[in-house]
Structure formats: structure tokens, C-alpha cells
Amino acid sequence: MATRIISTGSYVPEQIITNDDLAKVVDTSDEWITQRTGIKQRHISLGENTSELAVNTAKQLLERAGVAADKVELIIVASVTADYGTPSIACMVQKEIGASNAVAFDVVAACSGFMFALSIADKYISAGIYNNAIVIGAETLSKILDWSQRSTCVLFGDGAGGAYVEKSETDGIIEEELGSKGELYEILTEGYTRCSNVFNDIEEGTDSLWYVNMDGREVFKFATKSVVKSVERVIAKSCVSPQEIKYVIPHQANIRIVEIISNKLKIPYEKFYVNIEKYGNTSSASIPIALNELNEKGLIERGDKILLTGFGGGMTWGTMLISW
Ligand code: COA
């Protein structure tokens, strides 16, 4: 038994911020951002919160799959920018789409979040506990960016993407791997909440930890190393050769990272689906937004072998080989 993607969807806020727009607020340039990252623009929310992006994606998934909301059994949303500490985004999605019979919860695995969420859904479905699931990655990273920090604010964007999956007797997820390296957690953090109350002093010097803080070079090294090894292990465990893979959908963080991964894996760059120029890094939403774009363009056919691979804060990574 396998878990198969039945429909894909995505939603991004309307407002586009170009590199030139950013150059008006921080000391940067279109040339620097394009050369170092491949990003040309990103979508930024002017008020819609993460749950609203996720709800729009969920509605699209159900419409495209032709499934009624009350038939959905599981909703998992991956995010590091939830509207609330509680409720989960998934519970808010459940209410808004009317999926009254579903179990709903969120997972936190940063930019690998969609891979973790899809893997969890697959486990429930493979175990025969649920028959289907909505899996979404959704982020409004703009609310956790320090817009005066050129080293981080140029990299990220807002958006959501997802998949509706069902139990399948034939095609579906073939092989996968998730990984975590907690000892490196400090190289990429955001959203620190202080432990302060009337009985102790406010923790000093932690205000900036609310925002994305990153050692870019260390993250770069981690990404190129962990993704390559993970992809090699997943391919080795499967009966699929690298030549049989039609598309690789990498996490869209930096075009140079994708080029290095392609070189090291000896998988031609043309097989990598890249849309970072339009969206920037949308964290957990990046892989499903790219997958949906590929699908909407009609570039995937039944039985095609597609490899999804991502890395992110934690540090974490996740790779999945799918027979479409
Ligand atoms: N515009 C112009 N100059 C900038 C800039 C910007 N937006 N951001 C940084 N710089 C400057 C730096 O201040 C530095 O200047 P200096 O040489 O005078 O000190 C110079 O550019 C080089 O900075 P550096 O950080 O070494 O650049 P880099 O080539 O490592 O690229 C990243 C920076 C962030 C693009 C790159 O390290 C990266 O992509 N890392 C991985 C990040 C990632 O994937 N994060 C998400 C994980 S899910």
C-alpha cells in the first residue's frame, strides 16, 4: 500500500516586492541578490495571516480532488509562523473548510516541514488508520524578518502550498528519509519567546531573537552536504536509478545551493525545478508551491519518478521519492 498525491495547490499573497523595492529600504541591490541567491522578487502579505494562506490552499486541494470537506480524515500543516501558539493552523483550516471529521495538528520542522508533514500523513495512511489527508506548508515569514537586516530580509517570502493525498494500491511514495541534527540548531533560529513574568526580571538582550537569525555560510554548508547524502541514501534504498528520475524539486533557498547539489549528485540541472526567482525562500511552502507549479504546467505524468528534497532549521532535512 502506498500514499498517493491526488491534487496539489498553492496560494500566495498578491503583493510582490522586487529586489529594487528592497534596495530602497536596505543597503542592497538587484545585482547582489540575483547573483548570490537567484531571487528576483517575493510575495509579501499585507495583512493575511498564515492560516488564511493555508485555508485558500486547502480549498483548492479539495476542489481539484473533487472531495467533500467532511470526507477529510487528517489535516497536517507545517509552519514556523503560525497565527497563534494555540490553536494550530490545522484546526483553523478544519473550521474554515468544514472538515468536521478530521484530526488536525501542526508540525514544526522549518523549511523541511512539508516533508515531515507528508511523511507523517503517509505513516497514518500506510498503517490503515486514515484513508486520506490534507498536507500543507504555509508561512508568513515577513512577520519574523528584521527589515533592517539586509543579510536576511532579502531571502524570504510568504506563501502556502500543499497536497491532498489518499491511500493507493499502486503508485505513490516509494522511499523516504527524514533527518535532524539538533546540535546545529543555533545556526538558524527565529521566534524566540522570553521566559519573563512578574516573579523574575525580563531577560535582557533577547529582542532580536524574535527575528530570523542565521549564519548563512554554515547553513549553506549544511544544506549542500545533508541534502546530497540524503538523496544518495534514498535513491540507493529504492529500485529507481538517478536516470529514471524525471524531476527533482529542491527546497528553494538559494540557486547556488541547487547548482552544487546537482553537480555533486551528477543529476543534470535541467531536471531540477526551480522557481526561487518568483517567490524567494517560503520555508515549508517552497517545495509544495514548486510541485504545484510543475503539476499545473502539465509537466508530470502518471508513473513519473519525482524526488522532493529539503533542508531547514533545527537543523533538519527530508527527502522523498514518489511515483506520480
Ligand atoms: N546586499 C548586499 N550585500 C550584502 C547583503 C545584501 N542583501 N547581504 C550580505 N551582504 C554583504 C555582506 O555584508 C558581506 O560584505 P563584506 O564582504 O563587506 O563583509 C558580503 O555581502 C558577503 O556576505 P556573505 O554572507 O559572505 O555572502 P554569501 O555569499 O555567503 O551569501 C547568503 C549570503 C545568505 C545568500 C548565503 O550564505 C546563503 O544563501 N546561505 C544559506 C542560507 C539559507 O539557505 N537559508 C535558509 C535555510 S532554510
XYZ file of N, CA and C in Angstrom, residues 120-295:
528
model
N 4.495 12.027 7.871
C 3.582 11.625 8.962
C 2.250 11.153 8.367
N 1.738 11.924 7.394
C 0.469 11.530 6.755
C 0.613 10.144 6.125
N 1.750 9.933 5.477
C 1.999 8.632 4.832
C 1.987 7.496 5.867
N 2.578 7.759 7.045
C 2.626 6.708 8.071
C 1.211 6.352 8.543
N 0.368 7.372 8.804
C -1.011 7.106 9.241
C -1.784 6.333 8.168
N -1.566 6.739 6.915
C -2.307 6.100 5.816
C -1.794 4.672 5.601
N -0.476 4.505 5.607
C 0.100 3.159 5.404
C -0.304 2.213 6.530
N -0.481 2.755 7.731
C -0.875 1.912 8.863
C -2.368 1.597 8.849
N -3.088 2.176 7.891
C -4.523 1.897 7.787
C -5.367 2.685 8.784
N -4.785 3.710 9.407
C -5.531 4.491 10.409
C -6.433 5.523 9.728
N -5.882 6.200 8.739
C -6.685 7.153 7.951
C -6.555 6.798 6.476
N -7.573 7.217 5.695
C -7.566 6.933 4.253
C -7.055 8.092 3.419
N -7.084 9.285 4.005
C -6.663 10.457 3.215
C -6.163 11.562 4.137
N -5.539 12.575 3.541
C -5.035 13.705 4.340
C -4.836 14.928 3.467
N -5.009 16.086 4.111
C -4.580 17.356 3.515
C -3.261 17.692 4.188
N -2.224 17.950 3.385
C -0.906 18.291 3.935
C -0.487 19.639 3.343
N -0.178 20.582 4.220
C 0.108 21.952 3.741
C 1.370 22.496 4.420
N 2.155 23.260 3.662
C 3.225 24.092 4.236
C 2.804 25.532 4.045
N 2.758 26.323 5.102
C 2.256 27.703 4.988
C 3.077 28.635 5.862
N 3.422 29.782 5.322
C 4.276 30.713 6.076
C 3.966 32.176 5.745
N 4.007 33.010 6.772
C 4.134 34.461 6.569
C 5.444 34.863 7.248
N 6.536 34.586 6.548
C 7.867 34.847 7.116
C 8.120 36.340 7.270
N 7.350 37.150 6.531
C 7.566 38.604 6.604
C 7.399 39.126 8.029
N 6.617 38.391 8.856
C 6.393 38.903 10.215
C 7.532 38.550 11.176
N 8.449 37.697 10.750
C 9.585 37.370 11.619
C 10.914 37.799 10.986
N 10.834 38.760 10.051
C 12.056 39.299 9.445
C 12.354 40.666 10.037
N 13.623 40.906 10.301
C 14.064 42.241 10.692
C 14.338 42.977 9.378
N 13.443 43.883 9.025
C 13.513 44.533 7.706
C 14.653 45.543 7.602
N 15.474 45.649 8.675
C 16.671 46.500 8.560
C 17.923 45.635 8.352
N 17.755 44.301 8.371
C 18.887 43.362 8.218
C 18.963 42.846 6.791
N 19.862 43.425 5.997
C 19.927 43.036 4.578
C 20.346 41.576 4.373
N 21.078 41.034 5.376
C 21.573 39.667 5.205
C 20.457 38.621 5.286
N 19.310 38.993 5.850
C 18.206 38.024 5.934
C 16.934 38.482 5.204
N 16.615 39.779 5.276
C 15.281 40.185 4.778
C 15.117 40.021 3.278
N 16.224 39.922 2.536
C 16.109 39.785 1.075
C 15.818 38.341 0.643
N 15.942 37.416 1.594
C 15.936 35.995 1.208
C 14.553 35.337 1.197
N 13.626 35.877 1.986
C 12.403 35.115 2.269
C 11.140 35.735 1.667
N 10.089 34.920 1.585
C 8.801 35.396 1.089
C 7.668 34.646 1.764
N 6.437 35.094 1.518
C 5.249 34.472 2.124
C 4.540 33.579 1.101
N 3.877 32.538 1.586
C 3.112 31.689 0.670
C 2.709 30.382 1.330
N 1.879 29.637 0.594
C 1.452 28.319 1.075
C 1.312 27.376 -0.111
N 1.548 26.111 0.143
C 1.354 25.097 -0.892
C 0.991 23.794 -0.209
N 0.396 22.889 -0.961
C 0.015 21.642 -0.298
C -0.380 20.541 -1.260
N -0.758 19.424 -0.665
C -1.183 18.257 -1.440
C -2.323 17.566 -0.689
N -3.276 17.037 -1.463
C -4.293 16.150 -0.893
C -3.873 14.743 -1.266
N -3.721 13.865 -0.278
C -3.210 12.516 -0.541
C -4.225 11.457 -0.102
N -4.133 10.316 -0.774
C -5.043 9.201 -0.447
C -4.293 7.884 -0.456
N -4.879 6.918 0.189
C -4.366 5.547 0.139
C -4.414 5.048 -1.303
N -3.338 4.365 -1.729
C -3.284 3.875 -3.117
C -2.734 2.454 -3.136
N -3.254 1.656 -4.034
C -2.749 0.277 -4.168
C -1.583 0.229 -5.145
N -1.401 1.310 -5.916
C -0.358 1.280 -6.960
C 0.710 2.343 -6.712
N 0.626 3.473 -7.467
C 1.674 4.493 -7.366
C 1.574 5.277 -6.068
N 2.700 5.934 -5.729
C 2.724 6.772 -4.544
C 4.141 6.945 -4.032
N 4.246 7.193 -2.734
C 5.570 7.393 -2.143
C 6.328 6.066 -2.163
N 7.534 6.088 -2.758
C 8.318 4.858 -2.887
C 9.288 4.715 -1.715
N 9.998 5.792 -1.446
C 11.069 5.728 -0.438
C 11.228 7.118 0.175
N 11.704 7.178 1.416
C 11.875 8.498 2.033
C 12.877 8.463 3.171
N 13.299 9.637 3.566
C 14.191 9.756 4.729
C 13.988 11.133 5.362
N 13.848 11.145 6.679
C 13.856 12.409 7.421
C 15.105 12.420 8.285
N 15.624 13.609 8.582
C 16.804 13.670 9.447
C 16.834 14.947 10.273
N 17.496 14.873 11.415
C 17.644 16.040 12.302
C 19.049 16.078 12.862
N 19.576 17.274 13.025
C 20.897 17.462 13.626
C 20.787 18.623 14.617
N 20.189 18.307 15.768
C 19.885 19.326 16.766
C 21.098 20.075 17.286
N 22.265 19.432 17.245
C 23.444 20.128 17.786
C 23.796 21.383 16.988
N 23.205 21.529 15.811
C 23.484 22.724 14.991
C 22.364 23.769 15.092
N 21.431 23.603 16.058
C 20.217 24.432 15.993
C 20.485 25.923 15.966
N 21.615 26.358 16.580
C 21.841 27.805 16.703
C 22.208 28.494 15.384
N 22.500 27.747 14.339
C 22.887 28.419 13.091
C 21.678 28.982 12.329
N 20.465 28.618 12.776
C 19.269 29.170 12.124
C 18.117 29.165 13.120
N 17.773 30.359 13.616
C 16.702 30.430 14.621
C 15.732 31.567 14.282
N 14.545 31.504 14.862
C 13.577 32.608 14.791
C 12.515 32.386 15.856
N 11.797 33.480 16.185
C 10.605 33.365 17.007
C 10.846 33.068 18.478
N 12.015 33.469 19.006
C 12.308 33.192 20.417
C 11.309 33.920 21.325
N 10.702 33.193 22.256
C 9.805 33.841 23.214
C 10.480 33.852 24.582
N 10.416 34.999 25.272
C 11.167 35.153 26.522
C 10.435 34.547 27.706
N 11.252 34.042 28.642
C 10.674 33.494 29.864
C 10.692 34.592 30.926
N 9.686 35.455 30.869
C 9.662 36.534 31.859
C 8.258 36.664 32.433
N 8.185 36.992 33.715
C 6.894 37.176 34.368
C 7.085 38.082 35.583
N 6.044 38.275 36.364
C 6.149 39.217 37.485
C 7.147 38.755 38.544
N 7.522 37.486 38.543
C 8.416 36.971 39.581
C 9.895 37.004 39.192
N 10.202 37.319 37.935
C 11.613 37.435 37.571
C 11.825 38.633 36.652
N 13.094 38.938 36.414
C 13.416 40.078 35.564
C 13.275 39.691 34.109
N 12.957 40.677 33.317
C 12.877 40.423 31.870
C 14.270 40.057 31.361
N 14.329 38.983 30.616
C 15.596 38.568 30.010
C 16.093 39.672 29.085
N 17.282 40.175 29.344
C 17.800 41.270 28.517
C 18.439 40.723 27.245
N 18.458 41.546 26.235
C 19.235 41.252 25.021
C 18.667 40.148 24.152
N 17.395 39.838 24.326
C 16.835 38.741 23.516
C 15.838 39.241 22.475
N 15.597 40.556 22.424
C 14.587 41.084 21.493
C 14.841 40.651 20.054
N 16.115 40.713 19.651
C 16.423 40.434 18.246
C 16.235 38.959 17.903
N 16.126 38.107 18.934
C 15.958 36.667 18.662
C 14.547 36.322 18.164
N 13.653 37.316 18.201
C 12.339 37.097 17.599
C 12.479 36.915 16.083
N 13.453 37.622 15.519
C 13.616 37.625 14.062
C 14.475 36.442 13.586
N 14.458 36.218 12.268
C 15.338 35.201 11.687
C 16.787 35.612 11.927
N 17.532 34.722 12.566
C 18.970 34.910 12.765
C 19.665 33.721 12.127
N 20.672 33.999 11.336
C 21.228 32.896 10.562
C 22.705 33.098 10.309
N 23.449 32.011 10.441
C 24.835 32.002 9.974
C 24.778 31.437 8.554
N 24.664 32.356 7.594
C 24.398 31.974 6.206
C 25.380 30.951 5.654
N 26.660 31.162 5.948
C 27.668 30.249 5.376
C 27.560 28.849 5.957
N 27.283 28.768 7.279
C 27.143 27.442 7.909
C 25.895 26.730 7.381
N 24.816 27.495 7.207
C 23.585 26.896 6.666
C 23.855 26.389 5.245
N 24.575 27.178 4.491
C 24.930 26.812 3.112
C 25.687 25.479 3.101
N 26.680 25.372 3.990
C 27.489 24.133 4.051
C 26.621 22.941 4.445
N 25.796 23.164 5.491
C 24.919 22.089 5.964
C 24.006 21.609 4.831
N 23.422 22.588 4.118
C 22.441 22.254 3.072
C 23.070 21.395 1.989
N 24.215 21.816 1.483
C 24.802 21.101 0.357
C 25.229 19.689 0.780
N 25.723 19.576 2.019
C 26.172 18.268 2.490
C 24.987 17.337 2.790
N 24.044 17.822 3.616
C 22.978 16.929 4.102
C 22.040 16.496 2.975
N 21.716 17.417 2.083
C 20.782 17.069 1.010
C 21.403 16.019 0.089
N 22.663 16.227 -0.276
C 23.320 15.286 -1.191
C 23.331 13.881 -0.588
N 23.747 13.786 0.673
C 23.823 12.460 1.311
C 22.445 11.826 1.428
N 21.468 12.646 1.787
C 20.119 12.123 1.961
C 19.558 11.596 0.622
N 19.752 12.371 -0.430
C 19.260 11.936 -1.753
C 19.966 10.642 -2.159
N 21.257 10.580 -1.931
C 22.004 9.360 -2.309
C 21.462 8.137 -1.560
N 21.170 8.320 -0.264
C 20.660 7.182 0.527
C 19.272 6.759 0.042
N 18.414 7.745 -0.225
C 17.041 7.420 -0.650
C 17.069 6.689 -1.991
N 17.887 7.178 -2.927
C 17.966 6.512 -4.238
C 18.525 5.100 -4.069
N 19.545 4.965 -3.217
C 20.164 3.648 -3.017
C 19.166 2.645 -2.425
N 18.285 3.113 -1.532
C 17.303 2.218 -0.897
C 16.194 1.817 -1.864
N 15.969 2.651 -2.903
C 14.859 2.375 -3.825
C 15.343 1.510 -4.988
N 14.403 1.120 -5.838
C 14.800 0.377 -7.048
C 14.861 1.331 -8.229
N 14.980 2.607 -7.961
C 14.948 3.609 -9.030
C 16.358 4.151 -9.249
N 16.760 4.263 -10.524
C 18.095 4.808 -10.805
C 17.979 6.330 -10.961
N 19.074 7.070 -10.733
C 19.022 8.529 -10.895
C 18.527 8.926 -12.292
N 18.865 8.111 -13.305
C 18.453 8.423 -14.680
C 16.929 8.370 -14.837
N 16.291 7.537 -14.023
C 14.828 7.393 -14.141
C 14.072 8.565 -13.521
N 14.765 9.377 -12.715
C 14.074 10.484 -12.046
C 13.801 11.594 -13.061
N 12.529 11.976 -13.164
C 12.178 12.976 -14.181
C 12.431 14.387 -13.654
N 12.007 14.647 -12.416
C 12.232 15.969 -11.821
C 12.699 15.843 -10.377
N 13.569 16.762 -9.994
C 13.924 16.932 -8.582
C 13.345 18.278 -8.160
N 12.582 18.261 -7.084
C 12.064 19.528 -6.559
C 12.793 19.810 -5.253
N 13.780 20.714 -5.313
C 14.540 21.018 -4.107
C 13.882 22.158 -3.331
N 14.186 22.249 -2.044
C 13.787 23.440 -1.286
C 14.417 24.649 -1.959
N 13.604 25.691 -2.150
C 14.069 26.874 -2.895
C 14.656 27.887 -1.914
N 15.944 27.727 -1.593
C 16.588 28.661 -0.658
C 17.637 29.510 -1.353
N 18.370 28.899 -2.271
C 19.441 29.619 -2.949
C 19.790 28.836 -4.218
N 19.804 29.505 -5.341
C 20.051 28.823 -6.614
C 21.443 28.195 -6.633
N 22.401 28.806 -5.902
C 23.765 28.238 -5.868
C 23.779 26.910 -5.121
N 22.926 26.792 -4.097
C 22.831 25.512 -3.371
C 22.313 24.436 -4.337
N 21.318 24.789 -5.136
C 20.749 23.815 -6.091
C 21.807 23.404 -7.113
N 22.574 24.357 -7.599
C 23.618 24.039 -8.599
C 24.660 23.080 -8.009
N 25.064 23.343 -6.771
C 26.070 22.473 -6.125
C 25.497 21.060 -5.938
N 24.246 20.998 -5.467
C 23.609 19.686 -5.249
C 23.536 18.917 -6.572
N 23.148 19.610 -7.631
C 23.042 18.977 -8.950
C 24.408 18.444 -9.387
N 25.452 19.243 -9.208
C 26.816 18.812 -9.577
C 27.267 17.605 -8.791
N 27.078 17.684 -7.460
C 27.559 16.588 -6.600
C 26.805 15.293 -6.883
N 25.509 15.414 -7.154
C 24.704 14.207 -7.393
C 24.839 13.697 -8.828
N 25.415 14.541 -9.680
C 25.526 14.226 -11.114
C 24.132 13.994 -11.724
N 23.166 14.747 -11.209
C 21.828 14.759 -11.824
C 21.742 16.095 -12.569
N 21.472 16.065 -13.897
C 21.509 17.311 -14.676
C 20.641 18.413 -14.073
N 21.170 19.635 -14.117
C 20.464 20.788 -13.529
C 19.067 20.963 -14.151
N 18.927 20.597 -15.446
C 17.639 20.761 -16.141
C 16.528 19.945 -15.463
N 16.916 18.920 -14.709
C 15.897 18.109 -14.022
C 15.424 18.767 -12.717
N 16.142 19.785 -12.268
C 15.759 20.464 -11.025
C 14.729 21.539 -11.346
N 13.589 21.491 -10.657
C 12.567 22.512 -10.892
C 12.818 23.670 -9.925
N 13.118 24.821 -10.500
C 13.478 25.988 -9.679
C 12.550 27.153 -9.997
N 11.929 27.726 -8.973
C 11.113 28.932 -9.175
C 11.432 29.990 -8.117
N 12.632 29.893 -7.549
C 13.037 30.809 -6.468
C 12.993 32.260 -6.904
N 13.191 32.489 -8.217
C 13.228 33.884 -8.689
C 11.907 34.598 -8.424
N 10.796 33.834 -8.352
C 9.478 34.460 -8.196
C 9.020 34.600 -6.747
N 9.496 33.665 -5.898
C 8.930 33.594 -4.536
C 9.936 33.778 -3.409
N 11.249 33.706 -3.692
C 12.230 33.676 -2.608
C 12.088 32.383 -1.835
N 12.613 32.379 -0.633
C 12.512 31.193 0.217
C 11.230 31.289 1.047
N 10.262 30.431 0.775
C 8.989 30.442 1.523
C 8.951 29.317 2.567
N 10.128 28.842 2.976
C 10.262 27.831 4.028
C 9.415 26.590 3.720
N 8.539 26.195 4.637
C 7.809 24.933 4.443
C 6.914 24.950 3.200
N 6.645 26.141 2.662
C 5.764 26.222 1.488
C 6.521 26.037 0.181
N 7.839 26.095 0.217
C 8.583 26.185 -1.045
C 8.454 24.926 -1.904
N 8.589 23.757 -1.304
C 8.506 22.523 -2.102
C 7.081 22.321 -2.654
N 6.025 22.450 -1.821
C 4.691 22.252 -2.413
C 4.287 23.328 -3.413
N 4.784 24.555 -3.259
C 4.476 25.581 -4.280
C 5.113 25.163 -5.607
N 6.364 24.695 -5.545
C 7.055 24.274 -6.774
C 6.382 23.039 -7.378
N 6.016 22.096 -6.528
C 5.344 20.881 -7.008
C 4.039 21.238 -7.712
N 3.291 22.153 -7.107
C 2.019 22.562 -7.698
C 2.232 23.250 -9.041
N 3.266 24.068 -9.121
C 3.548 24.766 -10.380
C 3.868 23.767 -11.492
N 4.694 22.802 -11.136
C 5.079 21.745 -12.088
C 3.827 20.991 -12.565
N 2.965 20.679 -11.621
C 1.728 19.948 -11.899
C 0.781 20.788 -12.759
